[in-house]
Each structure stands twice: as C-alpha cells, then as structure tokens.
mmCIF file of C-alpha atoms and ligand atoms in Angstrom:
data_model
loop_
_atom_site.group_PDB
_atom_site.id
_atom_site.type_symbol
_atom_site.label_atom_id
_atom_site.label_comp_id
_atom_site.label_asym_id
_atom_site.label_seq_id
_atom_site.Cartn_x
_atom_site.Cartn_y
_atom_site.Cartn_z
ATOM 1 C CA MET T 389 18.413 -53.374 -16.971
ATOM 2 C CA MET T 390 17.038 -49.942 -16.071
ATOM 3 C CA MET T 391 17.286 -47.812 -12.906
ATOM 4 C CA LYS T 392 15.581 -44.721 -11.484
ATOM 5 C CA ALA T 393 17.385 -41.370 -11.708
ATOM 6 C CA ALA T 394 16.662 -37.651 -11.408
ATOM 7 C CA ILE T 395 17.204 -36.372 -14.956
ATOM 8 C CA TYR T 396 17.451 -32.850 -16.381
ATOM 9 C CA ASN T 397 17.591 -32.207 -20.108
ATOM 10 C CA ASP T 398 17.508 -28.386 -20.037
ATOM 11 C CA TYR T 399 18.865 -25.644 -17.809
ATOM 12 C CA GLY T 400 16.334 -23.847 -15.634
ATOM 13 C CA PRO T 401 14.297 -23.855 -12.392
ATOM 14 C CA PRO T 402 13.853 -26.906 -10.114
ATOM 15 C CA GLU T 403 11.020 -28.189 -12.360
ATOM 16 C CA VAL T 404 13.475 -29.077 -15.166
ATOM 17 C CA VAL T 405 14.403 -32.093 -13.009
ATOM 18 C CA HIS T 406 12.176 -35.178 -13.255
ATOM 19 C CA ILE T 407 12.374 -38.785 -12.167
ATOM 20 C CA GLY T 408 12.881 -41.152 -15.089
ATOM 21 C CA GLU T 409 14.514 -44.411 -16.104
ATOM 22 C CA VAL T 410 18.046 -44.713 -17.469
ATOM 23 C CA VAL T 411 20.236 -47.703 -18.228
ATOM 24 C CA LYS T 412 21.767 -49.227 -15.090
ATOM 25 C CA PRO T 413 25.563 -49.044 -15.494
ATOM 26 C CA VAL T 414 27.704 -52.183 -15.690
ATOM 27 C CA PRO T 415 31.145 -52.010 -14.029
ATOM 28 C CA ALA T 416 34.226 -52.159 -16.302
ATOM 29 C CA PRO T 417 37.029 -54.511 -15.134
ATOM 30 C CA ASN T 418 38.560 -51.774 -12.923
ATOM 31 C CA GLU T 419 35.238 -50.430 -11.575
ATOM 32 C CA VAL T 420 32.857 -50.993 -8.683
ATOM 33 C CA LEU T 421 29.071 -50.713 -9.025
ATOM 34 C CA ILE T 422 27.631 -48.792 -6.066
ATOM 35 C CA LYS T 423 24.001 -49.026 -4.924
ATOM 36 C CA ILE T 424 23.567 -45.439 -3.795
ATOM 37 C CA VAL T 425 21.953 -44.843 -0.393
ATOM 38 C CA ALA T 426 22.322 -41.065 -0.168
ATOM 39 C CA SER T 427 23.629 -38.046 -2.061
ATOM 40 C CA THR T 428 23.305 -34.267 -1.713
ATOM 41 C CA ILE T 429 22.038 -31.308 -3.700
ATOM 42 C CA SER T 430 24.984 -28.932 -3.485
ATOM 43 C CA ALA T 431 25.550 -25.345 -4.580
ATOM 44 C CA GLY T 432 27.432 -26.948 -7.494
ATOM 45 C CA ASP T 433 24.274 -28.844 -8.527
ATOM 46 C CA TRP T 434 22.294 -25.603 -8.272
ATOM 47 C CA ARG T 435 24.785 -23.878 -10.594
ATOM 48 C CA ALA T 436 24.874 -26.798 -13.058
ATOM 49 C CA ARG T 437 21.058 -26.909 -13.175
ATOM 50 C CA SER T 438 20.287 -23.173 -13.259
ATOM 51 C CA LEU T 439 23.466 -21.918 -14.964
ATOM 52 C CA GLU T 440 23.531 -19.141 -12.355
ATOM 53 C CA MET T 441 27.252 -18.496 -12.309
ATOM 54 C CA PRO T 442 29.492 -16.010 -10.472
ATOM 55 C CA THR T 443 29.975 -12.739 -12.417
ATOM 56 C CA GLY T 444 31.909 -13.309 -15.648
ATOM 57 C CA PHE T 445 31.605 -17.114 -15.642
ATOM 58 C CA GLY T 446 28.409 -17.366 -17.792
ATOM 59 C CA LEU T 447 30.080 -18.628 -20.978
ATOM 60 C CA ILE T 448 32.585 -20.711 -19.025
ATOM 61 C CA GLY T 449 29.630 -22.368 -17.246
ATOM 62 C CA ARG T 450 28.175 -23.436 -20.593
ATOM 63 C CA LEU T 451 31.567 -24.753 -21.726
ATOM 64 C CA ILE T 452 31.871 -26.786 -18.518
ATOM 65 C CA PHE T 453 28.282 -28.085 -18.240
ATOM 66 C CA GLY T 454 27.260 -28.212 -21.942
ATOM 67 C CA VAL T 455 26.839 -25.333 -24.423
ATOM 68 C CA PHE T 456 23.135 -25.733 -25.353
ATOM 69 C CA ARG T 457 22.003 -28.498 -22.999
ATOM 70 C CA PRO T 458 23.523 -30.202 -19.961
ATOM 71 C CA ARG T 459 26.127 -32.770 -20.991
ATOM 72 C CA ASN T 460 25.643 -34.894 -17.839
ATOM 73 C CA LYS T 461 21.906 -35.410 -17.399
ATOM 74 C CA VAL T 462 22.123 -36.641 -13.798
ATOM 75 C CA LEU T 463 23.305 -34.280 -11.047
ATOM 76 C CA GLY T 464 24.744 -35.169 -7.629
ATOM 77 C CA SER T 465 28.470 -34.861 -6.937
ATOM 78 C CA GLU T 466 28.836 -37.048 -3.838
ATOM 79 C CA LEU T 467 27.436 -40.366 -2.632
ATOM 80 C CA SER T 468 27.330 -42.941 0.093
ATOM 81 C CA GLY T 469 26.299 -46.505 -0.687
ATOM 82 C CA ILE T 470 27.088 -50.176 -0.828
ATOM 83 C CA VAL T 471 29.222 -52.006 -3.374
ATOM 84 C CA GLU T 472 26.804 -54.203 -5.326
ATOM 85 C CA ALA T 473 29.201 -55.660 -7.919
ATOM 86 C CA ILE T 474 32.897 -55.420 -8.832
ATOM 87 C CA GLY T 475 34.803 -55.651 -12.128
ATOM 88 C CA SER T 476 37.134 -58.587 -12.748
ATOM 89 C CA ASP T 477 40.327 -56.597 -11.899
ATOM 90 C CA VAL T 478 39.087 -54.944 -8.690
ATOM 91 C CA THR T 479 41.186 -55.806 -5.622
ATOM 92 C CA GLN T 480 40.536 -53.023 -3.094
ATOM 93 C CA PHE T 481 36.758 -53.382 -2.603
ATOM 94 C CA SER T 482 34.404 -56.317 -2.088
ATOM 95 C CA ILE T 483 30.674 -56.745 -2.603
ATOM 96 C CA GLY T 484 28.845 -55.418 0.469
ATOM 97 C CA ASP T 485 31.448 -52.765 1.404
ATOM 98 C CA ALA T 486 29.943 -49.484 2.624
ATOM 99 C CA VAL T 487 31.641 -46.685 0.663
ATOM 100 C CA ILE T 488 31.611 -42.934 0.115
ATOM 101 C CA GLY T 489 32.594 -41.303 -3.155
ATOM 102 C CA TYR T 490 33.007 -37.936 -4.844
ATOM 103 C CA PRO T 491 32.589 -38.585 -8.588
ATOM 104 C CA GLU T 492 31.325 -34.980 -9.125
ATOM 105 C CA ASN T 493 28.166 -35.956 -11.069
ATOM 106 C CA GLY T 494 25.661 -38.770 -11.624
ATOM 107 C CA CYS T 495 24.793 -39.505 -7.965
ATOM 108 C CA HIS T 496 21.040 -38.691 -8.068
ATOM 109 C CA ALA T 497 20.385 -42.233 -9.259
ATOM 110 C CA GLN T 498 20.016 -45.689 -7.814
ATOM 111 C CA PHE T 499 23.433 -46.855 -9.040
ATOM 112 C CA ARG T 500 26.757 -45.449 -10.186
ATOM 113 C CA THR T 501 30.033 -47.032 -11.266
ATOM 114 C CA MET T 502 33.404 -45.634 -10.182
ATOM 115 C CA PRO T 503 36.994 -46.762 -10.870
ATOM 116 C CA GLU T 504 38.351 -48.435 -7.747
ATOM 117 C CA ASP T 505 41.300 -46.001 -7.691
ATOM 118 C CA GLY T 506 38.999 -42.972 -8.094
ATOM 119 C CA ALA T 507 37.669 -40.624 -5.398
ATOM 120 C CA ILE T 508 36.106 -43.439 -3.362
ATOM 121 C CA ILE T 509 36.937 -44.787 0.107
ATOM 122 C CA ARG T 510 35.289 -46.907 2.790
ATOM 123 C CA LYS T 511 32.565 -45.252 4.875
ATOM 124 C CA PRO T 512 33.565 -44.801 8.507
ATOM 125 C CA GLU T 513 31.213 -46.599 10.900
ATOM 126 C CA SER T 514 30.948 -43.444 12.994
ATOM 127 C CA LEU T 515 28.846 -41.731 10.289
ATOM 128 C CA THR T 516 25.401 -42.679 9.012
ATOM 129 C CA PHE T 517 24.943 -42.973 5.237
ATOM 130 C CA GLU T 518 23.118 -39.631 5.247
ATOM 131 C CA GLN T 519 25.919 -37.878 7.157
ATOM 132 C CA ALA T 520 28.608 -39.522 5.038
ATOM 133 C CA ALA T 521 26.942 -38.337 1.813
ATOM 134 C CA GLY T 522 27.430 -34.738 3.003
ATOM 135 C CA LEU T 523 31.155 -34.929 3.682
ATOM 136 C CA PHE T 524 32.990 -34.119 0.504
ATOM 137 C CA PHE T 525 31.512 -31.138 -1.359
ATOM 138 C CA GLY T 526 31.973 -28.890 1.676
ATOM 139 C CA GLY T 527 34.815 -30.762 3.363
ATOM 140 C CA ILE T 528 37.157 -31.151 0.396
ATOM 141 C CA THR T 529 36.536 -27.562 -0.723
ATOM 142 C CA ALA T 530 37.331 -26.293 2.788
ATOM 143 C CA LEU T 531 40.460 -28.460 3.008
ATOM 144 C CA ASP T 532 41.699 -27.299 -0.405
ATOM 145 C CA PHE T 533 41.104 -23.619 0.220
ATOM 146 C CA LEU T 534 42.356 -23.420 3.808
ATOM 147 C CA LEU T 535 45.310 -25.786 3.621
ATOM 148 C CA ASN T 536 46.394 -26.206 0.007
ATOM 149 C CA PHE T 537 45.594 -22.711 -1.345
ATOM 150 C CA GLY T 538 45.568 -20.629 1.864
ATOM 151 C CA LYS T 539 48.459 -22.322 3.746
ATOM 152 C CA ILE T 540 46.676 -21.843 7.068
ATOM 153 C CA THR T 541 48.872 -22.116 10.176
ATOM 154 C CA SER T 542 48.117 -22.439 13.854
ATOM 155 C CA GLY T 543 47.376 -19.192 15.683
ATOM 156 C CA GLU T 544 46.134 -17.307 12.615
ATOM 157 C CA THR T 545 42.917 -15.277 12.605
ATOM 158 C CA VAL T 546 40.374 -16.475 10.038
ATOM 159 C CA LEU T 547 37.023 -14.985 8.997
ATOM 160 C CA ILE T 548 34.550 -17.230 7.173
ATOM 161 C CA ASN T 549 31.862 -15.384 5.193
ATOM 162 C CA GLY T 550 28.886 -17.735 4.744
ATOM 163 C CA ALA T 551 29.811 -19.806 7.800
ATOM 164 C CA SER T 552 26.583 -21.834 7.938
ATOM 165 C CA GLY T 553 26.616 -23.260 4.379
ATOM 166 C CA ALA T 554 28.146 -26.557 3.288
ATOM 167 C CA VAL T 555 31.568 -25.045 2.564
ATOM 168 C CA GLY T 556 31.439 -22.451 5.357
ATOM 169 C CA SER T 557 30.444 -24.927 8.090
ATOM 170 C CA ALA T 558 33.347 -27.159 7.009
ATOM 171 C CA CYS T 559 35.715 -24.147 6.928
ATOM 172 C CA VAL T 560 34.800 -23.199 10.503
ATOM 173 C CA GLN T 561 35.518 -26.714 11.798
ATOM 174 C CA LEU T 562 38.710 -27.232 9.790
ATOM 175 C CA ALA T 563 40.100 -23.774 10.613
ATOM 176 C CA LYS T 564 39.592 -24.575 14.323
ATOM 177 C CA HIS T 565 41.217 -27.979 13.759
ATOM 178 C CA PHE T 566 44.265 -26.215 12.258
ATOM 179 C CA GLY T 567 44.502 -24.005 15.363
ATOM 180 C CA ALA T 568 43.011 -20.747 14.086
ATOM 181 C CA GLU T 569 40.873 -18.164 15.867
ATOM 182 C CA VAL T 570 37.654 -18.175 13.855
ATOM 183 C CA THR T 571 35.042 -15.521 13.145
ATOM 184 C CA GLY T 572 31.916 -16.743 11.338
ATOM 185 C CA VAL T 573 29.594 -14.483 9.342
ATOM 186 C CA SER T 574 26.011 -15.717 8.946
ATOM 187 C CA SER T 575 22.459 -14.640 9.673
ATOM 188 C CA ALA T 576 21.661 -14.360 13.400
ATOM 189 C CA LYS T 577 19.403 -17.444 13.292
ATOM 190 C CA ASN T 578 22.475 -19.574 12.511
ATOM 191 C CA HIS T 579 24.810 -18.132 15.150
ATOM 192 C CA ASP T 580 24.216 -20.966 17.629
ATOM 193 C CA LEU T 581 25.118 -23.484 14.918
ATOM 194 C CA VAL T 582 28.253 -21.581 13.862
ATOM 195 C CA ARG T 583 29.368 -21.254 17.498
ATOM 196 C CA SER T 584 28.706 -24.962 18.070
ATOM 197 C CA LEU T 585 31.060 -25.735 15.165
ATOM 198 C CA GLY T 586 33.816 -23.904 17.033
ATOM 199 C CA ALA T 587 33.635 -20.256 15.953
ATOM 200 C CA ASP T 588 35.112 -17.904 18.572
ATOM 201 C CA PHE T 589 33.186 -14.888 17.267
ATOM 202 C CA VAL T 590 30.101 -14.451 15.090
ATOM 203 C CA ILE T 591 28.888 -11.541 12.958
ATOM 204 C CA ASP T 592 25.332 -11.049 11.706
ATOM 205 C CA TYR T 593 25.650 -9.835 8.110
ATOM 206 C CA ALA T 594 22.318 -7.983 8.453
ATOM 207 C CA ASP T 595 23.816 -5.863 11.264
ATOM 208 C CA GLU T 596 27.418 -5.429 10.245
ATOM 209 C CA ASP T 597 29.479 -5.418 7.026
ATOM 210 C CA PHE T 598 32.744 -7.025 8.132
ATOM 211 C CA THR T 599 34.633 -5.400 5.232
ATOM 212 C CA LEU T 600 33.966 -1.996 6.826
ATOM 213 C CA GLY T 601 35.160 -3.013 10.305
ATOM 214 C CA ASN T 602 38.459 -2.225 12.058
ATOM 215 C CA LYS T 603 39.436 -5.817 12.797
ATOM 216 C CA THR T 604 41.906 -7.418 10.367
ATOM 217 C CA TYR T 605 42.503 -11.100 9.638
ATOM 218 C CA ASP T 606 45.236 -13.410 8.370
ATOM 219 C CA ILE T 607 42.714 -15.229 6.188
ATOM 220 C CA VAL T 608 39.285 -14.198 4.873
ATOM 221 C CA VAL T 609 37.315 -16.952 3.130
ATOM 222 C CA ASP T 610 34.405 -15.771 0.983
ATOM 223 C CA CYS T 611 31.883 -18.582 0.505
ATOM 224 C CA VAL T 612 29.111 -16.168 -0.548
ATOM 225 C CA GLY T 613 30.487 -14.070 -3.411
ATOM 226 C CA ASN T 614 29.880 -10.613 -1.920
ATOM 227 C CA ALA T 615 33.345 -9.936 -0.469
ATOM 228 C CA PRO T 616 35.588 -9.327 -3.503
ATOM 229 C CA TRP T 617 39.193 -8.097 -3.358
ATOM 230 C CA ALA T 618 38.191 -4.419 -3.689
ATOM 231 C CA LYS T 619 36.168 -4.649 -0.442
ATOM 232 C CA SER T 620 38.043 -7.276 1.546
ATOM 233 C CA LYS T 621 41.683 -6.222 1.082
ATOM 234 C CA HIS T 622 41.159 -3.552 3.776
ATOM 235 C CA VAL T 623 40.514 -6.188 6.449
ATOM 236 C CA LEU T 624 43.555 -8.347 5.609
ATOM 237 C CA ASN T 625 46.725 -8.240 7.693
ATOM 238 C CA GLU T 626 49.952 -7.312 5.871
ATOM 239 C CA THR T 627 50.512 -10.942 4.783
ATOM 240 C CA GLY T 628 46.799 -11.802 4.783
ATOM 241 C CA ARG T 629 45.124 -13.997 2.152
ATOM 242 C CA LEU T 630 41.664 -13.562 0.648
ATOM 243 C CA LEU T 631 40.392 -16.989 -0.398
ATOM 244 C CA LEU T 632 37.577 -16.634 -2.928
ATOM 245 C CA VAL T 633 35.590 -19.863 -2.897
ATOM 246 C CA ALA T 634 32.855 -17.961 -4.716
ATOM 247 C CA GLY T 635 34.498 -15.144 -6.673
ATOM 248 C CA SER T 636 34.123 -13.335 -9.970
ATOM 249 C CA LEU T 637 36.127 -14.062 -13.124
ATOM 250 C CA GLY T 638 37.625 -10.566 -12.819
ATOM 251 C CA ASP T 639 39.062 -11.324 -9.373
ATOM 252 C CA MET T 640 40.294 -14.714 -10.562
ATOM 253 C CA LEU T 641 42.155 -13.107 -13.482
ATOM 254 C CA LYS T 642 43.807 -10.448 -11.335
ATOM 255 C CA ALA T 643 44.804 -12.850 -8.538
ATOM 256 C CA SER T 644 48.453 -13.354 -9.494
ATOM 257 C CA PHE T 645 48.914 -9.657 -10.420
ATOM 258 C CA VAL T 646 47.602 -8.240 -7.122
ATOM 259 C CA SER T 647 49.352 -10.951 -5.130
ATOM 260 C CA LYS T 648 52.727 -9.896 -6.620
ATOM 261 C CA LYS T 649 52.016 -6.210 -6.026
ATOM 262 C CA HIS T 650 50.890 -6.529 -2.379
ATOM 263 C CA GLY T 651 52.150 -8.497 0.609
ATOM 264 C CA LYS T 652 48.481 -9.444 0.824
ATOM 265 C CA LYS T 653 47.337 -12.253 -1.459
ATOM 266 C CA LEU T 654 44.225 -12.944 -3.502
ATOM 267 C CA VAL T 655 43.638 -16.648 -4.063
ATOM 268 C CA SER T 656 40.903 -18.004 -6.286
ATOM 269 C CA GLY T 657 40.544 -21.425 -7.826
ATOM 270 C CA VAL T 658 38.581 -24.621 -8.192
ATOM 271 C CA SER T 659 38.725 -27.412 -5.644
ATOM 272 C CA MET T 660 39.022 -30.957 -7.006
ATOM 273 C CA GLY T 661 38.602 -34.227 -5.105
ATOM 274 C CA ASN T 662 40.943 -37.200 -5.242
ATOM 275 C CA ARG T 663 41.472 -40.212 -3.038
ATOM 276 C CA ASP T 664 44.401 -38.705 -1.083
ATOM 277 C CA LYS T 665 42.299 -35.683 -0.133
ATOM 278 C CA LEU T 666 39.363 -37.922 0.833
ATOM 279 C CA LEU T 667 41.659 -39.940 3.106
ATOM 280 C CA ALA T 668 43.166 -36.769 4.624
ATOM 281 C CA LEU T 669 39.668 -35.485 5.412
ATOM 282 C CA MET T 670 38.684 -38.871 6.825
ATOM 283 C CA GLU T 671 41.582 -38.721 9.313
ATOM 284 C CA ILE T 672 40.162 -35.434 10.577
ATOM 285 C CA VAL T 673 36.664 -36.949 10.756
ATOM 286 C CA GLU T 674 37.995 -39.886 12.747
ATOM 287 C CA SER T 675 39.828 -37.539 15.144
ATOM 288 C CA GLY T 676 36.377 -36.090 15.960
ATOM 289 C CA ALA T 677 37.264 -32.616 14.630
ATOM 290 C CA PHE T 678 34.893 -32.594 11.660
ATOM 291 C CA ARG T 679 31.249 -33.606 11.272
ATOM 292 C CA PRO T 680 29.162 -32.749 8.214
ATOM 293 C CA VAL T 681 26.182 -30.513 9.009
ATOM 294 C CA ILE T 682 22.943 -31.908 7.581
ATOM 295 C CA ASP T 683 20.054 -29.521 7.041
ATOM 296 C CA ARG T 684 17.167 -31.582 5.637
ATOM 297 C CA VAL T 685 16.712 -35.018 4.072
ATOM 298 C CA PHE T 686 14.440 -35.515 1.037
ATOM 299 C CA SER T 687 13.486 -38.657 -0.865
ATOM 300 C CA LEU T 688 14.432 -38.999 -4.550
ATOM 301 C CA GLU T 689 10.726 -38.660 -5.390
ATOM 302 C CA ASN T 690 10.748 -35.186 -3.773
ATOM 303 C CA ILE T 691 13.813 -33.969 -5.647
ATOM 304 C CA VAL T 692 12.077 -30.949 -7.214
ATOM 305 C CA GLU T 693 11.059 -29.733 -3.744
ATOM 306 C CA ALA T 694 14.640 -30.344 -2.564
ATOM 307 C CA HIS T 695 16.089 -28.270 -5.434
ATOM 308 C CA ALA T 696 13.641 -25.464 -4.619
ATOM 309 C CA TYR T 697 14.799 -25.554 -0.979
ATOM 310 C CA VAL T 698 18.473 -25.302 -2.046
ATOM 311 C CA ASP T 699 17.647 -22.467 -4.479
ATOM 312 C CA ARG T 700 16.697 -20.234 -1.535
ATOM 313 C CA GLY T 701 20.439 -19.896 -0.820
ATOM 314 C CA HIS T 702 20.111 -20.321 2.949
ATOM 315 C CA LYS T 703 20.644 -24.001 3.653
ATOM 316 C CA CYS T 704 22.715 -24.997 6.684
ATOM 317 C CA GLY T 705 25.381 -27.449 5.577
ATOM 318 C CA SER T 706 24.075 -30.088 3.183
ATOM 319 C CA VAL T 707 20.651 -31.024 1.820
ATOM 320 C CA VAL T 708 20.606 -34.806 1.519
ATOM 321 C CA ILE T 709 18.708 -36.978 -0.959
ATOM 322 C CA ASN T 710 18.012 -40.413 0.496
ATOM 323 C CA ILE T 711 17.732 -42.598 -2.608
ATOM 324 C CA ALA T 712 16.587 -45.604 -0.571
ATOM 325 C CA LEU T 713 13.553 -43.860 1.009
HETATM 326 N N1 LIG P 1262 35.686 -22.743 -6.031
HETATM 327 C C1 LIG P 1262 35.288 -23.959 -5.772
HETATM 328 O O1 LIG P 1262 35.978 -24.954 -6.067
HETATM 329 C C2 LIG P 1262 33.967 -24.169 -5.092
HETATM 330 C C3 LIG P 1262 33.673 -25.395 -4.515
HETATM 331 C C4 LIG P 1262 32.461 -25.552 -3.833
HETATM 332 C C5 LIG P 1262 31.579 -24.479 -3.756
HETATM 333 N N2 LIG P 1262 31.873 -23.319 -4.380
HETATM 334 C C6 LIG P 1262 30.957 -22.154 -4.284
HETATM 335 O O2 LIG P 1262 30.931 -21.772 -2.922
HETATM 336 C C7 LIG P 1262 29.698 -21.149 -2.635
HETATM 337 C C8 LIG P 1262 29.149 -21.674 -1.316
HETATM 338 O O3 LIG P 1262 28.792 -23.019 -1.445
HETATM 339 P P1 LIG P 1262 27.986 -23.736 -0.269
HETATM 340 O O4 LIG P 1262 27.831 -25.132 -0.674
HETATM 341 O O5 LIG P 1262 28.608 -23.444 1.039
HETATM 342 O O6 LIG P 1262 26.584 -22.944 -0.378
HETATM 343 P P2 LIG P 1262 25.356 -23.021 0.635
HETATM 344 O O7 LIG P 1262 25.438 -24.255 1.440
HETATM 345 O O8 LIG P 1262 24.146 -22.762 -0.185
HETATM 346 O O9 LIG P 1262 25.593 -21.819 1.640
HETATM 347 C C9 LIG P 1262 25.092 -20.580 1.460
HETATM 348 C C10 LIG P 1262 25.291 -19.864 2.768
HETATM 349 O O10 LIG P 1262 25.488 -18.493 2.466
HETATM 350 C C11 LIG P 1262 24.951 -17.759 3.529
HETATM 351 N N3 LIG P 1262 24.614 -16.414 3.085
HETATM 352 C C12 LIG P 1262 23.629 -16.018 2.232
HETATM 353 N N4 LIG P 1262 23.679 -14.696 2.081
HETATM 354 C C13 LIG P 1262 24.718 -14.254 2.851
HETATM 355 C C14 LIG P 1262 25.291 -12.986 3.111
HETATM 356 N N5 LIG P 1262 24.805 -11.880 2.537
HETATM 357 N N6 LIG P 1262 26.374 -12.928 3.927
HETATM 358 C C15 LIG P 1262 26.891 -14.018 4.522
HETATM 359 N N7 LIG P 1262 26.354 -15.257 4.339
HETATM 360 C C16 LIG P 1262 25.304 -15.338 3.499
HETATM 361 C C17 LIG P 1262 23.754 -18.523 3.995
HETATM 362 O O11 LIG P 1262 23.665 -18.304 5.402
HETATM 363 P P3 LIG P 1262 22.331 -17.765 6.102
HETATM 364 O O12 LIG P 1262 21.307 -18.861 5.915
HETATM 365 O O13 LIG P 1262 22.762 -17.589 7.522
HETATM 366 O O14 LIG P 1262 21.921 -16.524 5.397
HETATM 367 C C18 LIG P 1262 24.093 -19.982 3.677
HETATM 368 O O15 LIG P 1262 24.436 -20.677 4.838
HETATM 369 C C19 LIG P 1262 28.793 -21.380 -3.843
HETATM 370 O O16 LIG P 1262 28.780 -20.188 -4.599
HETATM 371 C C20 LIG P 1262 29.506 -22.463 -4.629
HETATM 372 O O17 LIG P 1262 29.252 -22.383 -6.002
HETATM 373 C C21 LIG P 1262 33.042 -23.128 -5.034
#
C-alpha cells in the first residue's frame, strides 16, 4: 500500500519539496499507526530543508541531517491524528483514539507509525487538531529552556527575544505561568499578540536594541540568534542566565567556561521531546495557561507555498499543514 507524502531528496529552497507516493508504514508489535490530520512546518524543518544553520553548525548540520543528501526524506516534527491500527502488543492506545505526537520527522505524510511508549499522548478535547499539531516544537523547547536549563523561578524578570515565533510565543506564556515578569521583543505589528500572551512589556527591535539598554534581567532567552553572549551579558543581573535557543557553535563551546568565570550563566543546548515532557506541557495546557499560536493553515498540496511562507522568518507561532484538506 502507498500513501501521499511531501518528499525532499536534496537540500535547497522550498521547491526541493514535492508531493509523491511512499510506502504506507505497517505498525510493529509495539507501535501505533496514526492517520495524520495536521502537522507544522517549523524552524527545524526550514533548517533541515535549507541547511541554513546557526554560525559554526554547517558541518554539524550535514552530520545530523545527512552528509550529501537528507537522510529522512519526509519533514514534519509534530503531528495530530487518529490511531488507525495498533500492533499486537499495544495496550495504551486503541483504534480511533485522537493523539498528538512529537516524533521529530516524517509527519508531512498521510500516516506515521510511533512506538506506544514514544513521544505520543492523547489529544485534549479542548484543542482542535490544527491547534494540537502546533503544541510541541515551540512548547517543549520553551519548557526545556525556561525550566530545565534556565531554572526559572517565580518573580524573576525574563526577556524573550523573538517573542512572536513558535518558541518565543510559548516562552512568553510559560514564563508568565511560572510567575515571571515578561518583556517580549518583536516587530511592532506583533505587539498586540505578544501582550495578549501575557507580556508585561514589549520592545520593537526596529526602534530599540535591548542589549544596549539600562534594564537588566534574570533571564534573557534568544530565539532569534542575534543576541550572543558578547552583547547580552551586559543586560543580565549578577546571577542572570542567557538561554540561547538559537546560538552559535562558538557560544555553545564557551558556555561552561564563561559560566564558571562569571556569576552570570550562558546556557545553550538542544531540546528533546519525551512523553514525560509532553504530559507536563499538557497539564499546563489544561490549566488554561498555554495555547499554541497558529499563524496560517495550508493544505499538503500547497506545501511549497507553506515552506516559502516560513522561509520569510516572520511567522507568528506555527504554520500548520492540514493533511486532510
Ligand atoms: N536549541 C533548540 O533545541 C531549538 C529548538 C527549537 C528551535 N530552535 C531555534 O529557535 C529559533 C526560533 O524558532 P521559532 O520556531 O520560534 O522560529 P519562528 O517561529 O520562525 O520565529 C521567528 C521569529 O523571530 C522574530 N524575529 C525576526 N527577526 C527578529 C529580530 N531582529 N529581533 C527579534 N525578533 C525577530 C520574528 O518576529 P517578527 O515577525 O515580529 O519580526 C518571528 O516571530 C530557530 O532558529 C530554531 O532553529 C532551537
């Protein structure tokens, strides 16, 4: 049996992606087969397709995604859908369950298999399939950086650079949830959105470079890649942390050195999803403190147009691909 998928065989512009047919997966004994309803095109998909990597990560990008050609031909890190079939050993899911998953690739297709103990949980009824598909790339990254890497505590001051993107919009909401005072940096056209997510203050990056200001913060989160340690350390409090969601290899390599030398800390790393983190995020969703921001919805047939839209670098939250449209 075959299924439709968005396939890319070479790195490059949006046009390297085309709709084709691939073999429909069959679940192993411990796997569920998911009929995908929606997925997203994330900044991670943009990097994996274009090989545009943060400074210093060019070779590492090829090692991760495939040296000469992409290793995984189907992009899409997150999904929402319905369990269509289950392997003989599966006990936690049944056919017909609405689920959300974060397998990190292969979601721009009609079907995907996942191990039942992988990064997959039931979809909350409070979210549509399109909303639910946009939860994890931004939400898990924000949770990892703020809580697990940044050790955020109530009452701290937090600045989010890139506050309207998928990761930034999640950071604003989660930082508020953890009791912080939040400043969001975005273009002026997105200030209403960033305020509506809970930001106490907003800065227009076209008007003001926050790294040159007098105000200091307990945490600065850079979701853009233009606020490295050399610029941002001046706006950290004495025990402040700079969390580089998008940082250079140079800053990543010097993180432990500068963190030992200063009271201030530089934290850089890679967020990874697992079921416990998905469930932790879901508790926050169900408390009403976090909603994924959805920018636009495209059909699978219009995936090249959707990639081109993401490539502009100014999406608000997530760009969703509705596979069922
Ligand atoms: N380390 C990890 O594990 C990890 C995980 C996930 C993502 N990432 C990285 O995190 C970055 C952000 O991802 P994302 O999904 O949030 O991207 P995104 O949704 O494309 O967000 C980009 C945002 O950046 C803003 N922006 C553009 N230029 C800006 C500037 N000069 N100053 C401030 N904001 C600016 C845009 O806002 P305006 O439209 O208002 O300009 C837009 O909202 C990407 O580089 C991605 O690769 C890293």
